């Protein structure tokens, strides 16, 4: 079975922003109701989530930059960030559109 | 060691076109002439940024009542802060929403009072429900993500299911359903606002049904429980003076939006003292930091690092002692005070709806 983590192109959800905080000298993701402090790996992964690169392509870019990148670690991190509503995984490769805003209750 | 704050609640004004009886603003509302000027607010925002604040919540009253809102938003965003606009939506036209998005608003929280227009307008004390529906459309058309905020109480809590449906249909990405917290006008109206246990069960069930229905899609549902009915206190503000500060319309700087009720604490003001000094050095901000201030039963309680002893304002309001354990906690020697409120104000068979004291600028 394949899912968004195999075929999708993750991107930051609307209302989510990456930033570098100079006071704490750390990367952060800013959310509607909160802040996540990012380690270097998470910051690198999120920096590549542009809604065009697939998870596999993100993993490839990371491998060019870092040693010992494991695909399952990237997948797991993205699943966690999707769970926290930081990224949407998107199931359409190359999709640049936002999610439909109004999901009707009975769709 | 005290860490830098992450968030600022900027209460730009107390002016508001709504008169909601559940408002947590103080009974004595600041008038327009007492509000900080644009330059004073700009300076406060800059100081907050230098202090380490990365998230700025523009609230009120109704922040749209300030004509300089776009300037202040642009200033905050220019500092790199995440800008969250907390609004009633009254006056939020398509043009205005687009202009605010251009200035750098990241996210909008829109309040609703109920699902049904007539009931919603009765709670708001103004004919605003239709305008709010248009405001939601304006937010989405401006490309901004939308959270719908609803404060729950005796008069609307049984409609939780309908409210979730409406918020979802309006395009909310996030729905925040928060049981009333009893400060300011809400405390004044507690007798008319406290829900009954049966009503709470209805709301709980509606939330669970919606969660099941929207699993993996649809809006995020946040449900804030009615803490008078809980047996442990809420982890208020994640601890006093730990993550967030509030600046009121007149420049008072508070560890939480309600902290003005603790009359035993001095009130700091950003026009008189630098924000960093207030955050790190003031008596008000240090009074309940950490666990050293705690008395029994908190002092030795294993939960003290997760609930921080609950809410200082509630402890003060109910016991007169701001260092007491939040009386909501069943380990508190004062829990009977909360139980008495529940018995008197929210008896299970009580379906009456006492009159509200509506929020007004002149009443005190």
mmCIF file of C-alpha atoms in Angstrom, chain B:
data_model
loop_
_atom_site.group_PDB
_atom_site.id
_atom_site.type_symbol
_atom_site.label_atom_id
_atom_site.label_comp_id
_atom_site.label_asym_id
_atom_site.label_seq_id
_atom_site.Cartn_x
_atom_site.Cartn_y
_atom_site.Cartn_z
ATOM 1 C CA UNK B 1 16.966 30.365 35.437
ATOM 2 C CA UNK B 2 14.331 32.575 33.859
ATOM 3 C CA UNK B 3 13.953 32.063 30.127
ATOM 4 C CA UNK B 4 12.922 34.666 27.594
ATOM 5 C CA UNK B 5 9.208 34.899 26.725
ATOM 6 C CA UNK B 6 7.973 33.438 23.434
ATOM 7 C CA UNK B 7 4.634 35.187 23.115
ATOM 8 C CA UNK B 8 3.088 38.599 23.623
ATOM 9 C CA UNK B 9 -0.623 39.198 23.999
ATOM 10 C CA UNK B 10 -1.061 42.795 22.833
ATOM 11 C CA UNK B 11 -4.442 44.045 24.036
ATOM 12 C CA UNK B 12 -4.479 47.066 21.763
ATOM 13 C CA UNK B 13 -7.773 48.471 22.998
ATOM 14 C CA UNK B 14 -10.728 47.676 25.231
ATOM 15 C CA UNK B 15 -13.131 49.213 22.725
ATOM 16 C CA UNK B 16 -15.371 46.563 21.169
ATOM 17 C CA UNK B 17 -18.642 46.589 19.242
ATOM 18 C CA UNK B 18 -19.727 43.451 21.114
ATOM 19 C CA UNK B 19 -21.003 43.212 24.691
ATOM 20 C CA UNK B 20 -20.373 39.539 25.442
ATOM 21 C CA UNK B 21 -21.079 38.725 29.096
ATOM 22 C CA UNK B 22 -18.306 36.082 29.082
ATOM 23 C CA UNK B 23 -15.566 38.605 28.259
ATOM 24 C CA UNK B 24 -12.431 38.210 30.357
ATOM 25 C CA UNK B 25 -11.543 41.897 30.096
ATOM 26 C CA UNK B 26 -11.642 43.720 33.438
ATOM 27 C CA UNK B 27 -14.865 45.379 34.614
ATOM 28 C CA UNK B 28 -13.117 48.735 34.485
ATOM 29 C CA UNK B 29 -12.357 49.147 30.804
ATOM 30 C CA UNK B 30 -9.799 51.643 29.547
ATOM 31 C CA UNK B 31 -11.237 54.380 27.347
ATOM 32 C CA UNK B 32 -9.764 55.499 24.034
ATOM 33 C CA UNK B 33 -7.910 58.477 25.528
ATOM 34 C CA UNK B 34 -6.038 56.205 27.958
ATOM 35 C CA UNK B 35 -4.724 53.905 25.200
ATOM 36 C CA UNK B 36 -1.067 53.888 24.212
ATOM 37 C CA UNK B 37 -0.236 55.792 21.033
ATOM 38 C CA UNK B 38 1.008 54.181 17.834
ATOM 39 C CA UNK B 39 4.614 55.089 18.659
ATOM 40 C CA UNK B 40 4.288 53.727 22.181
ATOM 41 C CA UNK B 41 2.904 50.435 20.875
ATOM 42 C CA UNK B 42 5.648 50.240 18.236
ATOM 43 C CA UNK B 43 8.233 50.674 20.948
ATOM 44 C CA UNK B 44 6.590 48.030 23.147
ATOM 45 C CA UNK B 45 6.559 45.559 20.228
ATOM 46 C CA UNK B 46 10.225 46.273 19.475
ATOM 47 C CA UNK B 47 11.159 45.747 23.102
ATOM 48 C CA UNK B 48 9.224 42.467 23.152
ATOM 49 C CA UNK B 49 11.081 41.311 20.044
ATOM 50 C CA UNK B 50 14.454 42.181 21.571
ATOM 51 C CA UNK B 51 13.446 40.270 24.670
ATOM 52 C CA UNK B 52 12.829 37.104 22.623
ATOM 53 C CA UNK B 53 9.122 37.234 21.730
ATOM 54 C CA UNK B 54 8.524 35.489 18.399
ATOM 55 C CA UNK B 55 4.739 35.437 18.429
ATOM 56 C CA UNK B 56 2.480 38.476 18.776
ATOM 57 C CA UNK B 57 -1.251 38.069 19.339
ATOM 58 C CA UNK B 58 -3.137 41.261 18.495
ATOM 59 C CA UNK B 59 -6.268 41.293 20.573
ATOM 60 C CA UNK B 60 -8.473 43.571 22.659
ATOM 61 C CA UNK B 61 -11.317 44.445 22.901
ATOM 62 C CA UNK B 62 -11.548 44.557 19.151
ATOM 63 C CA UNK B 63 -8.151 45.270 17.574
ATOM 64 C CA UNK B 64 -9.832 46.523 14.384
ATOM 65 C CA UNK B 65 -11.083 49.470 16.456
ATOM 66 C CA UNK B 66 -7.510 50.831 16.260
ATOM 67 C CA UNK B 67 -7.019 52.722 13.002
ATOM 68 C CA UNK B 68 -3.293 52.106 13.223
ATOM 69 C CA UNK B 69 -3.712 48.314 13.263
ATOM 70 C CA UNK B 70 -2.120 47.868 9.792
ATOM 71 C CA UNK B 71 0.914 49.914 10.885
ATOM 72 C CA UNK B 72 1.324 47.904 14.062
ATOM 73 C CA UNK B 73 0.939 44.623 12.170
ATOM 74 C CA UNK B 74 3.561 45.722 9.641
ATOM 75 C CA UNK B 75 5.891 46.715 12.458
ATOM 76 C CA UNK B 76 5.505 43.355 14.213
ATOM 77 C CA UNK B 77 5.991 41.423 11.002
ATOM 78 C CA UNK B 78 8.985 43.598 10.121
ATOM 79 C CA UNK B 79 10.536 42.400 13.372
ATOM 80 C CA UNK B 80 10.031 38.835 12.151
ATOM 81 C CA UNK B 81 7.245 38.035 14.622
ATOM 82 C CA UNK B 82 4.352 35.722 13.860
ATOM 83 C CA UNK B 83 1.261 37.918 13.805
ATOM 84 C CA UNK B 84 -2.006 36.441 15.022
ATOM 85 C CA UNK B 85 -5.111 38.632 14.797
ATOM 86 C CA UNK B 86 -7.798 37.819 17.381
ATOM 87 C CA UNK B 87 -10.993 39.499 16.219
ATOM 88 C CA UNK B 88 -14.769 39.588 16.436
ATOM 89 C CA UNK B 89 -14.717 40.092 12.669
ATOM 90 C CA UNK B 90 -16.933 43.183 12.859
ATOM 91 C CA UNK B 91 -15.541 45.588 10.290
ATOM 92 C CA UNK B 92 -13.347 42.963 8.652
ATOM 93 C CA UNK B 93 -14.304 43.589 5.033
ATOM 94 C CA UNK B 94 -12.650 41.943 2.058
ATOM 95 C CA UNK B 95 -10.496 45.033 1.444
ATOM 96 C CA UNK B 96 -9.438 45.295 5.041
ATOM 97 C CA UNK B 97 -8.576 41.586 5.273
ATOM 98 C CA UNK B 98 -6.442 41.855 2.122
ATOM 99 C CA UNK B 99 -4.682 44.959 3.430
ATOM 100 C CA UNK B 100 -3.925 43.244 6.743
ATOM 101 C CA UNK B 101 -2.642 40.163 4.931
ATOM 102 C CA UNK B 102 -0.359 42.433 2.883
ATOM 103 C CA UNK B 103 0.899 44.026 6.101
ATOM 104 C CA UNK B 104 1.894 40.621 7.393
ATOM 105 C CA UNK B 105 -0.901 38.996 9.401
ATOM 106 C CA UNK B 106 -0.081 35.271 9.554
ATOM 107 C CA UNK B 107 -3.303 33.897 10.985
ATOM 108 C CA UNK B 108 -6.759 35.040 12.071
ATOM 109 C CA UNK B 109 -8.836 33.891 15.031
ATOM 110 C CA UNK B 110 -12.476 34.808 14.561
ATOM 111 C CA UNK B 111 -14.959 34.551 17.424
ATOM 112 C CA UNK B 112 -18.451 33.137 17.064
ATOM 113 C CA UNK B 113 -21.050 33.271 19.834
ATOM 114 C CA UNK B 114 -23.379 30.502 18.674
ATOM 115 C CA UNK B 115 -24.530 28.720 15.513
ATOM 116 C CA UNK B 116 -27.966 30.292 15.249
ATOM 117 C CA UNK B 117 -27.918 34.013 14.273
ATOM 118 C CA UNK B 118 -30.602 35.161 16.737
ATOM 119 C CA UNK B 119 -29.048 33.311 19.686
ATOM 120 C CA UNK B 120 -25.551 34.439 18.709
ATOM 121 C CA UNK B 121 -26.617 38.080 18.487
ATOM 122 C CA UNK B 122 -28.321 37.832 21.878
ATOM 123 C CA UNK B 123 -25.042 36.707 23.473
ATOM 124 C CA UNK B 124 -23.007 39.351 21.629
ATOM 125 C CA UNK B 125 -25.515 42.034 22.540
ATOM 126 C CA UNK B 126 -25.336 43.275 18.945
ATOM 127 C CA UNK B 127 -26.456 42.195 15.474
ATOM 128 C CA UNK B 128 -23.118 40.854 14.326
ATOM 129 C CA UNK B 129 -23.501 37.188 13.390
ATOM 130 C CA UNK B 130 -24.077 37.839 9.690
ATOM 131 C CA UNK B 131 -21.088 40.184 9.563
ATOM 132 C CA UNK B 132 -18.958 37.442 11.127
ATOM 133 C CA UNK B 133 -19.904 35.004 8.389
ATOM 134 C CA UNK B 134 -18.786 37.587 5.831
ATOM 135 C CA UNK B 135 -15.591 38.178 7.794
ATOM 136 C CA UNK B 136 -14.763 34.470 7.580
ATOM 137 C CA UNK B 137 -15.138 34.660 3.793
ATOM 138 C CA UNK B 138 -12.946 37.779 3.713
ATOM 139 C CA UNK B 139 -10.209 36.010 5.703
ATOM 140 C CA UNK B 140 -10.187 33.042 3.332
ATOM 141 C CA UNK B 141 -10.322 35.269 0.238
ATOM 142 C CA UNK B 142 -7.250 37.089 1.570
ATOM 143 C CA UNK B 143 -5.474 33.723 1.666
ATOM 144 C CA UNK B 144 -5.212 33.653 5.443
ATOM 145 C CA UNK B 145 -5.704 30.560 7.597
ATOM 146 C CA UNK B 146 -8.707 30.763 9.911
ATOM 147 C CA UNK B 147 -9.314 29.575 13.442
ATOM 148 C CA UNK B 148 -12.847 29.926 14.760
ATOM 149 C CA UNK B 149 -12.922 30.594 18.509
ATOM 150 C CA UNK B 150 -16.021 29.894 20.544
ATOM 151 C CA UNK B 151 -16.368 30.459 24.266
ATOM 152 C CA UNK B 152 -18.789 27.874 25.669
ATOM 153 C CA UNK B 153 -21.246 28.521 28.521
ATOM 154 C CA UNK B 154 -24.732 27.625 29.651
ATOM 155 C CA UNK B 155 -26.471 29.520 26.838
ATOM 156 C CA UNK B 156 -24.608 27.940 23.892
ATOM 157 C CA UNK B 157 -22.844 24.786 25.041
ATOM 158 C CA UNK B 158 -25.687 22.477 24.031
ATOM 159 C CA UNK B 159 -25.220 23.665 20.444
ATOM 160 C CA UNK B 160 -21.580 22.565 20.284
ATOM 161 C CA UNK B 161 -22.313 20.145 17.426
ATOM 162 C CA UNK B 162 -24.007 22.833 15.325
ATOM 163 C CA UNK B 163 -21.224 25.291 16.111
ATOM 164 C CA UNK B 164 -18.590 22.832 14.883
ATOM 165 C CA UNK B 165 -20.577 22.288 11.677
ATOM 166 C CA UNK B 166 -20.895 26.010 11.067
ATOM 167 C CA UNK B 167 -17.214 26.717 11.739
ATOM 168 C CA UNK B 168 -16.241 23.903 9.399
ATOM 169 C CA UNK B 169 -18.562 25.171 6.670
ATOM 170 C CA UNK B 170 -17.044 28.640 7.118
ATOM 171 C CA UNK B 171 -13.657 27.163 6.211
ATOM 172 C CA UNK B 172 -11.952 27.017 9.607
ATOM 173 C CA UNK B 173 -8.682 25.117 9.632
ATOM 174 C CA UNK B 174 -8.829 25.061 13.407
ATOM 175 C CA UNK B 175 -11.754 25.271 15.819
ATOM 176 C CA UNK B 176 -11.121 26.260 19.387
ATOM 177 C CA UNK B 177 -13.980 25.503 21.768
ATOM 178 C CA UNK B 178 -13.107 26.863 25.169
ATOM 179 C CA UNK B 179 -15.273 26.626 28.230
ATOM 180 C CA UNK B 180 -15.561 30.009 29.917
ATOM 181 C CA UNK B 181 -12.784 31.011 32.282
ATOM 182 C CA UNK B 182 -14.182 33.100 35.106
ATOM 183 C CA UNK B 183 -12.342 36.419 35.091
ATOM 184 C CA UNK B 184 -13.547 39.976 34.545
ATOM 185 C CA UNK B 185 -17.047 40.136 33.058
ATOM 186 C CA UNK B 186 -17.280 36.348 32.998
ATOM 187 C CA UNK B 187 -16.764 36.224 36.764
ATOM 188 C CA UNK B 188 -19.467 38.869 37.135
ATOM 189 C CA UNK B 189 -21.790 36.604 35.107
ATOM 190 C CA UNK B 190 -20.685 33.263 36.526
ATOM 191 C CA UNK B 191 -24.135 32.400 37.847
ATOM 192 C CA UNK B 192 -25.594 32.707 34.346
ATOM 193 C CA UNK B 193 -22.671 31.080 32.523
ATOM 194 C CA UNK B 194 -21.703 27.944 34.455
ATOM 195 C CA UNK B 195 -22.928 24.938 32.482
ATOM 196 C CA UNK B 196 -24.659 21.998 34.119
ATOM 197 C CA UNK B 197 -23.049 18.528 34.170
ATOM 198 C CA UNK B 198 -25.632 17.333 31.655
ATOM 199 C CA UNK B 199 -24.737 20.164 29.283
ATOM 200 C CA UNK B 200 -21.047 19.341 29.569
ATOM 201 C CA UNK B 201 -21.773 15.731 28.649
ATOM 202 C CA UNK B 202 -23.678 16.892 25.551
ATOM 203 C CA UNK B 203 -20.727 19.062 24.472
ATOM 204 C CA UNK B 204 -18.196 16.327 25.142
ATOM 205 C CA UNK B 205 -20.169 13.905 23.009
ATOM 206 C CA UNK B 206 -20.486 16.406 20.152
ATOM 207 C CA UNK B 207 -16.727 16.982 20.177
ATOM 208 C CA UNK B 208 -15.996 13.265 20.161
ATOM 209 C CA UNK B 209 -18.406 12.678 17.276
ATOM 210 C CA UNK B 210 -16.816 15.481 15.258
ATOM 211 C CA UNK B 211 -13.332 14.140 15.986
ATOM 212 C CA UNK B 212 -14.357 10.739 14.683
ATOM 213 C CA UNK B 213 -15.963 12.270 11.636
ATOM 214 C CA UNK B 214 -12.957 14.446 10.779
ATOM 215 C CA UNK B 215 -10.188 11.958 11.547
ATOM 216 C CA UNK B 216 -7.300 12.609 9.188
ATOM 217 C CA UNK B 217 -9.029 15.512 7.433
ATOM 218 C CA UNK B 218 -11.040 18.593 8.217
ATOM 219 C CA UNK B 219 -10.295 21.135 10.901
ATOM 220 C CA UNK B 220 -8.255 20.617 14.011
ATOM 221 C CA UNK B 221 -10.549 20.577 17.047
ATOM 222 C CA UNK B 222 -9.298 22.021 20.299
ATOM 223 C CA UNK B 223 -11.580 21.590 23.308
ATOM 224 C CA UNK B 224 -10.699 23.398 26.534
ATOM 225 C CA UNK B 225 -12.447 21.718 29.463
ATOM 226 C CA UNK B 226 -14.548 23.440 32.115
ATOM 227 C CA UNK B 227 -11.988 23.587 34.872
ATOM 228 C CA UNK B 228 -14.487 23.997 37.734
ATOM 229 C CA UNK B 229 -15.591 20.445 36.932
ATOM 230 C CA UNK B 230 -12.047 19.067 36.713
ATOM 231 C CA UNK B 231 -10.322 17.499 39.704
ATOM 232 C CA UNK B 232 -6.907 18.904 38.884
ATOM 233 C CA UNK B 233 -6.207 22.541 37.971
ATOM 234 C CA UNK B 234 -5.251 23.786 34.514
ATOM 235 C CA UNK B 235 -1.516 24.356 33.897
ATOM 236 C CA UNK B 236 -2.222 28.079 33.748
ATOM 237 C CA UNK B 237 0.079 29.987 31.342
ATOM 238 C CA UNK B 238 2.456 26.971 31.506
ATOM 239 C CA UNK B 239 3.663 28.549 34.709
ATOM 240 C CA UNK B 240 3.720 32.151 35.866
ATOM 241 C CA UNK B 241 6.119 34.366 33.943
ATOM 242 C CA UNK B 242 7.457 31.448 31.919
ATOM 243 C CA UNK B 243 6.389 31.853 28.279
ATOM 244 C CA UNK B 244 4.077 34.775 27.691
ATOM 245 C CA UNK B 245 3.309 38.290 28.791
ATOM 246 C CA UNK B 246 0.351 40.581 28.280
ATOM 247 C CA UNK B 247 0.430 44.298 27.557
ATOM 248 C CA UNK B 248 -2.895 46.057 28.202
ATOM 249 C CA UNK B 249 -4.247 49.061 26.245
ATOM 250 C CA UNK B 250 -2.674 51.441 28.755
ATOM 251 C CA UNK B 251 0.726 49.722 28.754
ATOM 252 C CA UNK B 252 0.357 47.690 31.934
ATOM 253 C CA UNK B 253 2.472 44.545 31.676
ATOM 254 C CA UNK B 254 0.930 41.428 33.186
ATOM 255 C CA UNK B 255 2.088 37.818 33.551
ATOM 256 C CA UNK B 256 -1.370 36.720 32.373
ATOM 257 C CA UNK B 257 -4.365 38.603 30.952
ATOM 258 C CA UNK B 258 -6.262 38.375 34.260
ATOM 259 C CA UNK B 259 -3.384 39.124 36.627
ATOM 260 C CA UNK B 260 -4.690 42.613 37.325
ATOM 261 C CA UNK B 261 -7.166 41.026 39.754
ATOM 262 C CA UNK B 262 -4.354 40.129 42.165
ATOM 263 C CA UNK B 263 -4.409 43.379 44.065
ATOM 264 C CA UNK B 264 -1.516 42.361 46.313
ATOM 265 C CA UNK B 265 0.925 42.614 43.379
ATOM 266 C CA UNK B 266 2.391 45.863 42.048
ATOM 267 C CA UNK B 267 1.401 46.601 38.436
ATOM 268 C CA UNK B 268 4.240 47.277 36.013
ATOM 269 C CA UNK B 269 3.903 49.546 32.990
ATOM 270 C CA UNK B 270 5.987 49.550 29.811
ATOM 271 C CA UNK B 271 5.883 53.357 29.670
ATOM 272 C CA UNK B 272 7.653 53.541 33.020
ATOM 273 C CA UNK B 273 10.130 50.661 32.926
ATOM 274 C CA UNK B 274 11.869 48.686 30.166
ATOM 275 C CA UNK B 275 10.094 45.458 29.268
ATOM 276 C CA UNK B 276 13.206 43.349 29.896
ATOM 277 C CA UNK B 277 13.516 44.715 33.439
ATOM 278 C CA UNK B 278 9.842 43.952 34.041
ATOM 279 C CA UNK B 279 10.181 40.393 32.716
ATOM 280 C CA UNK B 280 13.366 39.472 34.562
ATOM 281 C CA UNK B 281 13.481 41.679 37.657
ATOM 282 C CA UNK B 282 10.005 42.782 38.730
ATOM 283 C CA UNK B 283 8.303 41.503 41.838
ATOM 284 C CA UNK B 284 5.093 40.876 39.879
ATOM 285 C CA UNK B 285 6.752 38.544 37.373
ATOM 286 C CA UNK B 286 8.909 36.762 39.942
ATOM 287 C CA UNK B 287 6.183 36.298 42.559
ATOM 288 C CA UNK B 288 5.056 32.830 41.402
ATOM 289 C CA UNK B 289 7.882 31.683 39.138
ATOM 290 C CA UNK B 290 9.135 28.152 39.663
ATOM 291 C CA UNK B 291 7.937 26.221 42.714
ATOM 292 C CA UNK B 292 9.599 28.046 45.622
ATOM 293 C CA UNK B 293 6.496 30.127 46.404
ATOM 294 C CA UNK B 294 4.219 27.111 46.801
ATOM 295 C CA UNK B 295 2.480 26.119 50.004
ATOM 296 C CA UNK B 296 1.016 22.730 50.877
ATOM 297 C CA UNK B 297 -0.378 20.673 49.239
ATOM 298 C CA UNK B 298 1.430 21.912 46.079
ATOM 299 C CA UNK B 299 4.868 22.124 47.670
ATOM 300 C CA UNK B 300 5.417 18.376 47.782
ATOM 301 C CA UNK B 301 2.974 17.348 45.050
ATOM 302 C CA UNK B 302 4.461 15.347 42.150
ATOM 303 C CA UNK B 303 2.184 17.305 39.773
ATOM 304 C CA UNK B 304 3.676 20.669 40.685
ATOM 305 C CA UNK B 305 5.988 20.703 37.662
ATOM 306 C CA UNK B 306 3.135 19.960 35.250
ATOM 307 C CA UNK B 307 0.213 22.024 36.584
ATOM 308 C CA UNK B 308 2.279 24.717 38.365
ATOM 309 C CA UNK B 309 -0.316 24.856 41.150
ATOM 310 C CA UNK B 310 -3.013 25.980 38.699
ATOM 311 C CA UNK B 311 -4.199 29.535 38.302
ATOM 312 C CA UNK B 312 -2.926 32.263 40.660
ATOM 313 C CA UNK B 313 -5.788 34.589 39.768
ATOM 314 C CA UNK B 314 -8.405 31.962 40.538
ATOM 315 C CA UNK B 315 -6.678 31.132 43.832
ATOM 316 C CA UNK B 316 -6.742 34.813 44.759
ATOM 317 C CA UNK B 317 -10.329 35.381 43.628
ATOM 318 C CA UNK B 318 -11.711 32.421 45.563
ATOM 319 C CA UNK B 319 -9.489 32.339 48.670
ATOM 320 C CA UNK B 320 -7.954 35.822 48.902
ATOM 321 C CA UNK B 321 -4.494 34.224 48.881
ATOM 322 C CA UNK B 322 -2.626 34.172 45.566
ATOM 323 C CA UNK B 323 -0.146 31.556 46.873
ATOM 324 C CA UNK B 324 -2.896 29.054 47.686
ATOM 325 C CA UNK B 325 -3.389 25.912 45.629
ATOM 326 C CA UNK B 326 -5.924 26.566 42.869
ATOM 327 C CA UNK B 327 -9.197 25.580 44.641
ATOM 328 C CA UNK B 328 -10.206 23.545 41.583
ATOM 329 C CA UNK B 329 -7.734 20.883 42.757
ATOM 330 C CA UNK B 330 -9.434 18.215 44.880
ATOM 331 C CA UNK B 331 -6.296 18.192 47.038
ATOM 332 C CA UNK B 332 -6.904 21.844 47.912
ATOM 333 C CA UNK B 333 -8.390 22.513 51.363
ATOM 334 C CA UNK B 334 -10.596 25.064 49.558
ATOM 335 C CA UNK B 335 -12.154 22.742 46.975
ATOM 336 C CA UNK B 336 -15.486 23.069 48.810
ATOM 337 C CA UNK B 337 -15.652 26.666 47.535
ATOM 338 C CA UNK B 338 -15.756 25.400 43.942
ATOM 339 C CA UNK B 339 -18.206 22.620 44.826
ATOM 340 C CA UNK B 340 -20.474 25.203 46.428
ATOM 341 C CA UNK B 341 -20.446 27.273 43.221
ATOM 342 C CA UNK B 342 -21.370 24.239 41.180
ATOM 343 C CA UNK B 343 -24.232 23.357 43.523
ATOM 344 C CA UNK B 344 -25.583 26.889 43.722
ATOM 345 C CA UNK B 345 -25.097 27.979 40.117
ATOM 346 C CA UNK B 346 -25.315 24.842 38.043
ATOM 347 C CA UNK B 347 -27.634 22.334 39.702
ATOM 348 C CA UNK B 348 -28.326 19.446 37.297
ATOM 349 C CA UNK B 349 -32.054 20.175 37.040
ATOM 350 C CA UNK B 350 -31.611 23.928 36.708
ATOM 351 C CA UNK B 351 -32.592 24.969 33.210
ATOM 352 C CA UNK B 352 -33.161 28.617 34.050
ATOM 353 C CA UNK B 353 -31.166 31.294 32.278
ATOM 354 C CA UNK B 354 -30.520 34.233 34.588
ATOM 355 C CA UNK B 355 -30.080 37.611 32.927
ATOM 356 C CA UNK B 356 -26.601 38.576 31.755
ATOM 357 C CA UNK B 357 -24.804 41.708 32.854
ATOM 358 C CA UNK B 358 -23.636 42.784 29.386
ATOM 359 C CA UNK B 359 -20.121 44.127 28.942
ATOM 360 C CA UNK B 360 -20.265 47.902 28.580
ATOM 361 C CA UNK B 361 -17.597 50.563 28.499
ATOM 362 C CA UNK B 362 -19.145 52.710 31.214
ATOM 363 C CA UNK B 363 -20.262 50.173 33.805
ATOM 364 C CA UNK B 364 -17.874 49.245 36.559
#
